[in-house]
Coordinates of C-alpha atoms in Angstrom, one line a residue:
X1 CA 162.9 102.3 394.5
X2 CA 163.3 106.1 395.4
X3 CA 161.6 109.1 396.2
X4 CA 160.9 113.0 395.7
X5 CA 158.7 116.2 395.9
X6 CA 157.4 118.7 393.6
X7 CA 157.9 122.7 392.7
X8 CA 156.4 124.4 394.2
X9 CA 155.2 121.9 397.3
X10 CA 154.7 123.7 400.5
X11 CA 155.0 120.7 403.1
X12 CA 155.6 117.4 402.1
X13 CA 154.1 114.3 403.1
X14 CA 155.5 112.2 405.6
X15 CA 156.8 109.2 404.3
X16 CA 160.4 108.2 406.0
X17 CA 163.2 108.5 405.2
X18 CA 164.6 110.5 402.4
X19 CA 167.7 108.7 401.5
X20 CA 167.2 105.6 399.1
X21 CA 168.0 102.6 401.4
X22 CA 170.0 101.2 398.2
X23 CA 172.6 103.9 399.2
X24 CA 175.7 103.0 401.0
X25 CA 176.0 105.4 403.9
X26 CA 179.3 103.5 405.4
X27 CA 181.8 104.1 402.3
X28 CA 183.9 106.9 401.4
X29 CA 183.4 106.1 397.9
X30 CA 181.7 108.8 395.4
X31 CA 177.9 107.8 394.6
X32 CA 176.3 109.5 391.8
X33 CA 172.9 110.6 393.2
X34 CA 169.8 112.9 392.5
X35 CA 168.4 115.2 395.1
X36 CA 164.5 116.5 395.0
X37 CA 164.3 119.4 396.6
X38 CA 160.6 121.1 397.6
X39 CA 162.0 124.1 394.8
X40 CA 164.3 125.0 392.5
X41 CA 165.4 127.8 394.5
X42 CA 166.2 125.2 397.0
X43 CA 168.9 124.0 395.2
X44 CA 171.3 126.4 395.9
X45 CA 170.9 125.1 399.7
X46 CA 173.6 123.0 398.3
X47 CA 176.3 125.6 398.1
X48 CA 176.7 125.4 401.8
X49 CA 178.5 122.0 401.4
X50 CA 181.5 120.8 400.6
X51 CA 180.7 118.4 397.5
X52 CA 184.1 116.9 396.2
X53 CA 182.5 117.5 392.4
X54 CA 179.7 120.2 393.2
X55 CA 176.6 119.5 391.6
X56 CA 174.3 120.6 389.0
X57 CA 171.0 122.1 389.2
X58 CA 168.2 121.4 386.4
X59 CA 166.6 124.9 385.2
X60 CA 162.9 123.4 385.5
X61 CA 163.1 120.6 388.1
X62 CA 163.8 120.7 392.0
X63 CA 166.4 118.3 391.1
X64 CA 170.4 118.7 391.4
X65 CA 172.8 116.0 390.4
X66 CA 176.0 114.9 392.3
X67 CA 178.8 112.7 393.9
X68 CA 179.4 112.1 397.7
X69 CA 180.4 109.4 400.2
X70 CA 177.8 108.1 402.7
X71 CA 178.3 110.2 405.2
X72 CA 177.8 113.2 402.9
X73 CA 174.8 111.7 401.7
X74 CA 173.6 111.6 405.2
X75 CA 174.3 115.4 405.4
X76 CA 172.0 116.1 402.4
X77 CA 169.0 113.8 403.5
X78 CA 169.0 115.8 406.6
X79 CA 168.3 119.5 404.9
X80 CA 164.7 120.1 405.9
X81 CA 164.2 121.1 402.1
X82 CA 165.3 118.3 400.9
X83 CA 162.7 115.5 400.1
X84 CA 164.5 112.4 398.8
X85 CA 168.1 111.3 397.6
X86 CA 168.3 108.8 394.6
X87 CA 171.1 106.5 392.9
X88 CA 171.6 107.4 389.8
X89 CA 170.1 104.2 388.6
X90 CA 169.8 102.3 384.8
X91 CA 166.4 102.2 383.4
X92 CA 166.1 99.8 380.8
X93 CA 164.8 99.9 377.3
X94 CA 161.4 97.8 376.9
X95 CA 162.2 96.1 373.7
X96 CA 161.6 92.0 373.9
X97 CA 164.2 89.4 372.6
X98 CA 149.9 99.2 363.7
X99 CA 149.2 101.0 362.3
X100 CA 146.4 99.5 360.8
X101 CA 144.9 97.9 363.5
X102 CA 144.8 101.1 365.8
X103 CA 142.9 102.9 362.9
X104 CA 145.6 105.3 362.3
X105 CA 145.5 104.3 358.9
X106 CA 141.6 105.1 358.5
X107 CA 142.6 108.8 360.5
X108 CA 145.2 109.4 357.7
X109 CA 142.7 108.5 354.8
X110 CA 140.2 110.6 355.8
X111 CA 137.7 107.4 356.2
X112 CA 134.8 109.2 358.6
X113 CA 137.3 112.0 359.6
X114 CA 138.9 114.8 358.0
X115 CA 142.2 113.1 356.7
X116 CA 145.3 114.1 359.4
X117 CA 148.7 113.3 359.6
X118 CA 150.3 115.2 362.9
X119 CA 151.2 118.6 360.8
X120 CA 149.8 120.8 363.6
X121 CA 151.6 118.8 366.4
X122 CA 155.2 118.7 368.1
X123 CA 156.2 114.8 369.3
X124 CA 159.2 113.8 371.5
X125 CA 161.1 110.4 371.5
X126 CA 163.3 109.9 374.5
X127 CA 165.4 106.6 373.1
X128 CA 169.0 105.3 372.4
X129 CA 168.8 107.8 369.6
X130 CA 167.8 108.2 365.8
X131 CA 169.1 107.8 362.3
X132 CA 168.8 111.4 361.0
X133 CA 169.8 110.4 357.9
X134 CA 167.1 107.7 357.2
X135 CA 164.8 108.6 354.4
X136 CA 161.4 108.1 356.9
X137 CA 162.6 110.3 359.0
X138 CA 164.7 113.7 357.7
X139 CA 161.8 115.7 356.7
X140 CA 160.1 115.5 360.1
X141 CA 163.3 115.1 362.5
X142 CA 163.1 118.7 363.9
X143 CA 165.8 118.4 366.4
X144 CA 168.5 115.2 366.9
X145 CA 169.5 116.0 371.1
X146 CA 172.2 113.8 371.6
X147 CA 173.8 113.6 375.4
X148 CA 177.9 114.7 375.3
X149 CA 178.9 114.5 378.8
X150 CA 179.2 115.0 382.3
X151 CA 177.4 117.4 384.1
X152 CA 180.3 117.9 387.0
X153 CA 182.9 118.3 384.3
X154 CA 185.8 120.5 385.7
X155 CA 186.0 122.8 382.6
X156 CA 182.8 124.6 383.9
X157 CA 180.6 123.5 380.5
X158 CA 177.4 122.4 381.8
X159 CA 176.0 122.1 378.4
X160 CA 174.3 118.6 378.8
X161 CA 172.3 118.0 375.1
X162 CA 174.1 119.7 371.3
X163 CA 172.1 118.8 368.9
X164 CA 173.7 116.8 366.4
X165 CA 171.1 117.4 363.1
X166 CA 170.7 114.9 360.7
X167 CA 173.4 112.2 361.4
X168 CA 172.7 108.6 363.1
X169 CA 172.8 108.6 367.1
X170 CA 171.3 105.3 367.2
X171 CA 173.5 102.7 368.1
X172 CA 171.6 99.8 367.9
X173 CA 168.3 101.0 366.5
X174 CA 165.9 101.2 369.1
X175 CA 165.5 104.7 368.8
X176 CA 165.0 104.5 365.0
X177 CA 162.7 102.1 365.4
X178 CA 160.1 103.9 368.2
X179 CA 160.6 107.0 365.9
X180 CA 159.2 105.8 362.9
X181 CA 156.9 104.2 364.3
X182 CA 155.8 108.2 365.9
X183 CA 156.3 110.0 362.3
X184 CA 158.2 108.2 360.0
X185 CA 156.5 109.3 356.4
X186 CA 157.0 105.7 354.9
X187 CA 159.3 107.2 351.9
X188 CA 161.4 104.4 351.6
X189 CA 158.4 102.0 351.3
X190 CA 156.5 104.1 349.2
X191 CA 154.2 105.2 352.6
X192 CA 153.3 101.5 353.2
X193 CA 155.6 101.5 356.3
X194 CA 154.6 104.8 357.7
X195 CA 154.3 105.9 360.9
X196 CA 151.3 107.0 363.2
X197 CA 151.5 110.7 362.4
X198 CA 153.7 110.8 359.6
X199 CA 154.2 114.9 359.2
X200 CA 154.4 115.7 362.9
X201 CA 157.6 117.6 364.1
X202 CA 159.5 115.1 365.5
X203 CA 162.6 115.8 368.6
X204 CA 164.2 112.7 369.8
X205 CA 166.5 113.2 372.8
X206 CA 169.4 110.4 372.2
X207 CA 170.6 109.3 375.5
X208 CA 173.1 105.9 373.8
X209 CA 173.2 102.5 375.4
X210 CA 173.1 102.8 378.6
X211 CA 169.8 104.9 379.8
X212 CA 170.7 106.6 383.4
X213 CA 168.3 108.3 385.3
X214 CA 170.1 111.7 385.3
X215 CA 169.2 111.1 381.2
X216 CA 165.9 111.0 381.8
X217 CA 165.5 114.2 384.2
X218 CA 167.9 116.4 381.8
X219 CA 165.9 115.3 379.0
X220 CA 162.6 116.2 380.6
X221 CA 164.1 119.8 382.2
X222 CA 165.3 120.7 378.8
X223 CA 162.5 119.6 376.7
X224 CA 160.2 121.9 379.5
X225 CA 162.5 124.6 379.6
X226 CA 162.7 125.3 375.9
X227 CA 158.9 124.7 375.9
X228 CA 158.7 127.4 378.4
X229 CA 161.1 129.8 376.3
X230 CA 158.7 129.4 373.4
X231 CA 161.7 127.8 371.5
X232 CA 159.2 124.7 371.0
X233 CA 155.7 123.8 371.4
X234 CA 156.1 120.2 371.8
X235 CA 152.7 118.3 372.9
X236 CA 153.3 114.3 373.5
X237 CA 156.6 112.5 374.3
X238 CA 157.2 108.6 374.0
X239 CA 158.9 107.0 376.4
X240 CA 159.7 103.4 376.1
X241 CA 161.9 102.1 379.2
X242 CA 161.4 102.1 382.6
X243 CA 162.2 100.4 385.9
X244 CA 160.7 96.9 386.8
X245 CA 159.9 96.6 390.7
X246 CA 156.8 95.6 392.8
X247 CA 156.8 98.7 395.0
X248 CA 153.6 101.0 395.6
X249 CA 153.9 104.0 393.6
X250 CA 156.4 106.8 394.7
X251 CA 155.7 110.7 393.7
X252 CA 158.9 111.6 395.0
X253 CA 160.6 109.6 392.1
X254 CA 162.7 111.9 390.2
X255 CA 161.1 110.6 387.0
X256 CA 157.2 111.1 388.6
X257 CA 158.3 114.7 389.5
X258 CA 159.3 115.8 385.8
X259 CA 156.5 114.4 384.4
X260 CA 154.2 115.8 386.9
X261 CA 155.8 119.1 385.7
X262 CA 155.8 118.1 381.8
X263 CA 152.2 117.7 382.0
X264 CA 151.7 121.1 384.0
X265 CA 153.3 122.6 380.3
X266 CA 150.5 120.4 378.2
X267 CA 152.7 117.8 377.3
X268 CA 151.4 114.3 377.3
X269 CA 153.6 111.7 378.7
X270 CA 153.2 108.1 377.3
X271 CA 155.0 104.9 378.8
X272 CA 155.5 101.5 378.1
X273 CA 154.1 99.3 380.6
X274 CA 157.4 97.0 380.7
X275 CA 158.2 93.5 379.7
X276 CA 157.8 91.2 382.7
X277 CA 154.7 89.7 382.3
X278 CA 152.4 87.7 382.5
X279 CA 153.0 87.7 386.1
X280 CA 151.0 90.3 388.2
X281 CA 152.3 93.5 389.9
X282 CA 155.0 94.0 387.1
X283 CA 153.8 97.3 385.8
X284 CA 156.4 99.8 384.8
X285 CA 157.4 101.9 388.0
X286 CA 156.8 105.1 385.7
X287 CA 153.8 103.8 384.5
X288 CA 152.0 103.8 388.1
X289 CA 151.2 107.8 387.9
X290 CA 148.1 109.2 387.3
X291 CA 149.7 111.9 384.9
X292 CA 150.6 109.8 382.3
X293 CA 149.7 106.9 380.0
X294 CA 150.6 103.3 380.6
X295 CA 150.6 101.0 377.3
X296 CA 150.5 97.1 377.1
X297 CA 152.0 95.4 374.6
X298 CA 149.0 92.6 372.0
X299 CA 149.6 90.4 368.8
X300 CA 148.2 91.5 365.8
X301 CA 145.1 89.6 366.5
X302 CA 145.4 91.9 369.5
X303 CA 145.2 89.7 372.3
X304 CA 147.5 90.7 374.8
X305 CA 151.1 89.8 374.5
X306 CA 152.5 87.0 377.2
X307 CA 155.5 89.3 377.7
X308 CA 153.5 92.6 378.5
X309 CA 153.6 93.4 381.9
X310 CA 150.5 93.2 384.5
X311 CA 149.1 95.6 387.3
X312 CA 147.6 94.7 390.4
X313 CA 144.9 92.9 390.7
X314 CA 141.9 94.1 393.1
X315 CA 142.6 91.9 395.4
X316 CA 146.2 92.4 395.9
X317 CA 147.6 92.7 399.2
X318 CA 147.7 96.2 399.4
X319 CA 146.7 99.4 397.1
X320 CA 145.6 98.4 393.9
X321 CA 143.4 101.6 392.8
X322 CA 142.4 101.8 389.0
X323 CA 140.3 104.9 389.5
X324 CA 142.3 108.0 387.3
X325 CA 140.6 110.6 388.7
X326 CA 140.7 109.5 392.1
X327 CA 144.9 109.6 391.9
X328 CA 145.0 112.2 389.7
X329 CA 143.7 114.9 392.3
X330 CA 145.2 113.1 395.4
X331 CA 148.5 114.0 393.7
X332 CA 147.6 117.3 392.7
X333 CA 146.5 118.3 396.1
X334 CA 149.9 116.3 397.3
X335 CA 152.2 118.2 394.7
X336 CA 150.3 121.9 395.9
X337 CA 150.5 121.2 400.4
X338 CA 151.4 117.9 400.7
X339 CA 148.4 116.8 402.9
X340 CA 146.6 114.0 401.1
X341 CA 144.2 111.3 401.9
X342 CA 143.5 108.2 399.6
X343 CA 145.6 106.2 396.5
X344 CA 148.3 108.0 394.5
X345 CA 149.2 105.9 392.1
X346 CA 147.2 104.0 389.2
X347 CA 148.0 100.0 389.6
X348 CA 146.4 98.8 385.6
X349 CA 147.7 99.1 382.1
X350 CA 145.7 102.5 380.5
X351 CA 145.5 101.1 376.6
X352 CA 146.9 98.6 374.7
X353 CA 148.6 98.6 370.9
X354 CA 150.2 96.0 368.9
X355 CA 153.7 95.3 370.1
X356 CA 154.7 92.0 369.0
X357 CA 156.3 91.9 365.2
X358 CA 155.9 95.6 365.0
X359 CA 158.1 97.0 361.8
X360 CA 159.1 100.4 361.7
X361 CA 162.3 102.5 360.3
X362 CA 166.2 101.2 361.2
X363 CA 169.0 101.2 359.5
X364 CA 170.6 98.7 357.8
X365 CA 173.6 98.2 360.1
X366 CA 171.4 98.7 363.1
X367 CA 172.4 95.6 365.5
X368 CA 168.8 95.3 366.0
X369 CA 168.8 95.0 362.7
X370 CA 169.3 91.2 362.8
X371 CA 166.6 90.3 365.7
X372 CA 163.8 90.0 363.2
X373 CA 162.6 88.0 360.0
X374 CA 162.1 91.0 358.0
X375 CA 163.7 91.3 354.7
X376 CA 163.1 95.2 354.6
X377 CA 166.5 96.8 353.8
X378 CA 165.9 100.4 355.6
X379 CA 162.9 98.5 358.7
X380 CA 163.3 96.1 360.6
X381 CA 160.9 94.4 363.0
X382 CA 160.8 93.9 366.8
X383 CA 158.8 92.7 370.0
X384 CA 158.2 94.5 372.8
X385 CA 155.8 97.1 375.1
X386 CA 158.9 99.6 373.3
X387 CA 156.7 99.1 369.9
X388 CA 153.3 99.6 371.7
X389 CA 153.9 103.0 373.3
X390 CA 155.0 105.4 370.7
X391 CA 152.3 103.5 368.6
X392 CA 149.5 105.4 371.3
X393 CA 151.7 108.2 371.5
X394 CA 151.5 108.3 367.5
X395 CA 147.8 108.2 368.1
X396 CA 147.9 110.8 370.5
X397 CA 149.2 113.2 368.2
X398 CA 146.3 112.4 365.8
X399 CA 144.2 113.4 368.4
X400 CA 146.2 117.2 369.2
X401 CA 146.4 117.4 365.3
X402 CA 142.3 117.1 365.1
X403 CA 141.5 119.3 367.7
X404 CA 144.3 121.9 366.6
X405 CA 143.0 121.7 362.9
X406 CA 139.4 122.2 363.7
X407 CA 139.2 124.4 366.7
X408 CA 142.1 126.5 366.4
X409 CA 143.7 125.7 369.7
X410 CA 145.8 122.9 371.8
X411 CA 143.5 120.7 373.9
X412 CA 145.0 120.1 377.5
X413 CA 146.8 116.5 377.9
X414 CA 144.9 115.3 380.8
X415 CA 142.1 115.9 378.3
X416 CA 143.6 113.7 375.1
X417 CA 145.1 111.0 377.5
X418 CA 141.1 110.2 378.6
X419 CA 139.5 110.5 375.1
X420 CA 142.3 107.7 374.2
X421 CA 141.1 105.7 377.3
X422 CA 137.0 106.8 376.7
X423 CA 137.2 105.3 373.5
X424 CA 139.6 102.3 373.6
X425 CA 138.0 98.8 372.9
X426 CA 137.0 96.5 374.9
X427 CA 135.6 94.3 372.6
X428 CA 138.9 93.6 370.4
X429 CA 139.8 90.4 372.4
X430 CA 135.8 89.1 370.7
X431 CA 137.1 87.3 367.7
X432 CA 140.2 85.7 369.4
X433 CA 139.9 82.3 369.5
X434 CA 141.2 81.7 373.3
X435 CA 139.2 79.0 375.1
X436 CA 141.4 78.9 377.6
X437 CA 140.4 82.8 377.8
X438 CA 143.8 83.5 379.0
X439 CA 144.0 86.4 376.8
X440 CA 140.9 87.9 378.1
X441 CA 141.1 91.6 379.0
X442 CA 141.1 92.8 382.2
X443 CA 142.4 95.9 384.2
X444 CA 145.8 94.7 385.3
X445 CA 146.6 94.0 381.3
X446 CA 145.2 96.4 379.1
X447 CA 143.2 99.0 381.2
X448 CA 140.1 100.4 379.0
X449 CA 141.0 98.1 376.0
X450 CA 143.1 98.5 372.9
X451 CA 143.2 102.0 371.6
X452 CA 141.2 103.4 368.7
X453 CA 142.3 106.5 366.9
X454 CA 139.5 106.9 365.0
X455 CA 137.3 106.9 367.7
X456 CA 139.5 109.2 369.2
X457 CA 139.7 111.6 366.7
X458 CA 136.4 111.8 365.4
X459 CA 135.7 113.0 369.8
X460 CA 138.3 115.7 369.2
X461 CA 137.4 116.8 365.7
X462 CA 133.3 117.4 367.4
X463 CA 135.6 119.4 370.3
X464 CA 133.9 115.8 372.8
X465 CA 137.1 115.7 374.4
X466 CA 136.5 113.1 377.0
X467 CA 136.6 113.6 381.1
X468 CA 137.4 111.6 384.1
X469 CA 135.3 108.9 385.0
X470 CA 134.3 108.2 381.0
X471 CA 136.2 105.0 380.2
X472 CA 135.3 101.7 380.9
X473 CA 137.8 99.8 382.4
X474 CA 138.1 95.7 382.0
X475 CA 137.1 93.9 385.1
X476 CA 140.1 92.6 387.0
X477 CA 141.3 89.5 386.8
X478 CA 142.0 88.1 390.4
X479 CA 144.1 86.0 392.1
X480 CA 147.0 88.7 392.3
X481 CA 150.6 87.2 392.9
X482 CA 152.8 89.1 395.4
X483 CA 156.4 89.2 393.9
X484 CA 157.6 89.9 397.5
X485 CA 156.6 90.3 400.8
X486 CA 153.7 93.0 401.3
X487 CA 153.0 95.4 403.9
X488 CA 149.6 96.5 404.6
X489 CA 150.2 100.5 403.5
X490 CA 147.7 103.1 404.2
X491 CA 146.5 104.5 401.0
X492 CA 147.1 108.0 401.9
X493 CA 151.3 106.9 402.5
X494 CA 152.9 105.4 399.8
X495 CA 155.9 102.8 401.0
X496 CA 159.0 104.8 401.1
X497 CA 161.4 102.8 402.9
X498 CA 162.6 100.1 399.8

């Protein structure tokens, strides 16, 4: 795993080294790497060396982008300014080989609420891409941002996103699917298939096949910057892939630093918790900060699925905080001067959703197309913590929309993400007949329980937004397994050297 600092941080935290030990320092082969910086005016630090391709500083981020032997590599890590240098590693997309049941569908109807449907409210996808021409989805696809190239190309065009408008940038329907599932409108089913927020704007940012980690930060320093240009006013963005590992949480990660920042702009992040369970100390890598919201994956019967991943248990070897609050102000005082004492990261699931036989919008050639049993021409269905997150996300935007619609102004994120915890339930699991119990909630699987939009949105609609400190989270379950040696690691110094 890797590491980085924030904008804007004075002095960082010690925690070793800054150069990923994945890194080979020995060849004179090009690496593709990111550098954190403590600013984006630091960037430019990087002019004073002699990189064979340059680089390419993000407008938003303390990040650059480049290519350099080892013993370049070596040179960069040793800038006092610089605080970590990453591979430009793969994430992976978190789909395995709701509607209803979250009570979007009650939220929509106007059953004990006001009816919404998202129309106040701006939603982000960051996916393989979308089908701009499906019927679900052109009426609320807003923008179609579709990656076309290098960012060290020789011709001097750093342009890294063109939008590409209403064609298909999906190339296997993964995208498509977590869309619809966001703010498809359900016209090709006659609204029976919709989504969670079926009139929200919708932006998907359509990185392909392979999902690099330079995607991810250009996705998130574009989607801030235009936010900060007033050329959007996105609120929530869906993210569902990741990185699977059993390190302690890092908040010098590239990926922790932009959304750290996308949150500073009011912009919820939600994550899929991953699909490595049911073992332990599996939780999604980007799942582990404080900032945004981690989702596990149930059944429609909504115990939780076998293949969602797991936190940590409380008596794993090692930090295992589930206390928000606690890690949410340790890393803002960490991202503001760097001196910090206690947990950083957040080691359980936040909410749950149904992710198992979830059917949303694809299209019909979609390769994805052909995983499920469906016999939907333009949806098709699929498994995976990839179905559960932009299900909460969907709800999410419910939420905004409420608040929006009956108080005339954006609530801040921090604020919707715990309303979604405060009123998840715990009580779901009751009518599961599991007497083995091995579907019983706890912490490490499903957090503060599966969520409830309704509940939700009737809080925002009586301006109740929730606090820290207000949800109730499951009791752990014990018996943690370590998926690799462990280190006793003060809580106030997350594990750098990986």
């Amino acid at each position: 795993m890797a590491t980085v600092l924030p904008t804007g941080s004075a002095t960082a935290l010690d925690l070793g080294t800054t150069l990923d030990e994945t890194l080979d320092t020995a060849t004179d082969s090009l690496q593709e790497v990111l550098v954190v910086l403590e600013t984006v005016d630091d960037i430019a630090l990087l002019d004073t060396l002699s990189l064979p391709d340059g680089y390419f500083g993000f407008e938003t981020l303390p990040i650059a982008y480049t290519r350099a032997p080892g013993t370049l590599l070596e040179t960069i890590a040793d800038l006092p300014e610089v605080v970590s240098v990453v591979p430009n590693r793969e994430l992976e997309y978190y789909n395995d080989d709701a509607r209803a049941t979250t009570n979007a569908q009650e939220v929509q109807a106007g059953e004990g609420v006001d009816g919404y449907t998202g129309e106040n409210v701006h939603s982000v996808v960051i996916d393989s891409g979308v089908d701009g021409l499906h019927p679900d989805l052109t009426d609320n696809l807003v923008a179609n941002w579709r990656w076309i190239g290098d960012p060290l190309t020789d011709d001097g065009d750093t342009t890294l996103w063109a939008d590409a408008g209403p064609i298909n940038t999906d190339d296997n329907g993964h995208g498509t699917h977590c869309s619809g599932t966001v703010a498809g409108n359900g016209t090709q089913s006659e609204g029976e298939f919709s989504g969670m927020a079926p009139d929200a704007d919708l932006t998907v940012y359509s990185a392909g096949l392979t999902l690099l980690l330079v995607k991810v930060v250009a996705a998130y320093d574009h989607m801030i910057s235009q936010k900060r240009a007033g050329e959007t006013d996105v609120q929530v963005v869906s993210n569902s892939y990741g990185i699977t590992d059993d390190g302690d949480f890092d908040p010098d990660m590239p990926e922790n630093v932009a959304t750290w920042e996308a949150l500073q702009e009011n912009i919820l992040p939600v994550f899929a918790a991953g699909n490595s369970g049911p073992e332990t100390n599996t939780l999604n890598a980007l799942a582990r900060a404080p900032n945004v919201l981690g989702v596990a994956a149930t059944h429609a019967d909504q115990s939780v699925a076998a293949f969602s991943s797991r936190g940590r248990s409380d008596d794993f070897h090692g930090e295992s905080n589930y206390d928000r609050e606690k890690a949410y102000e340790n890393l803002e005082t960490y991202r503001t001067d760097g001196d910090v004492d206690g947990p950083l990261g957040l080691y359980r699931n936040g909410t749950g959703a149904k992710g198992a036989d979830v059917l949303s919008t694809m299209n019909p050639a979609h390769p994805l197309q052909a995983v499920g049993d469906d016999t939907e021409l333009f949806y098709g269905s699929l498994d995976g913590t990839s179905m559960s997150c932009p299900a909460v996300a969907g709800c999410a935007t419910l939420v905004i929309d409420a608040y929006v619609e009956t108080h005339g102004t954006v609530p801040d994120s921090i604020d919707v993400l715990n309303t979604l915890e405060a009123t998840a339930d715990l009580d779901a699991i009751d009518d599961v007949d599991d007497p083995d119990g091995a579907d019983e909630y706890t912490a490490e699987n499903i957090g503060t329980g599966y969520v409830d939009a309704l509940a939700a949105v009737q809080r925002a609609e009586d301006g109740d937004l929730a606090g820290f400190g207000e949800a109730e989270i499951a009791p752990s379950g014990g018996d943690d397994e370590d998926t690799g040696e462990s280190e006793d690691v003060s809580p106030s110094s997350p594990d750098r050297d990986r």
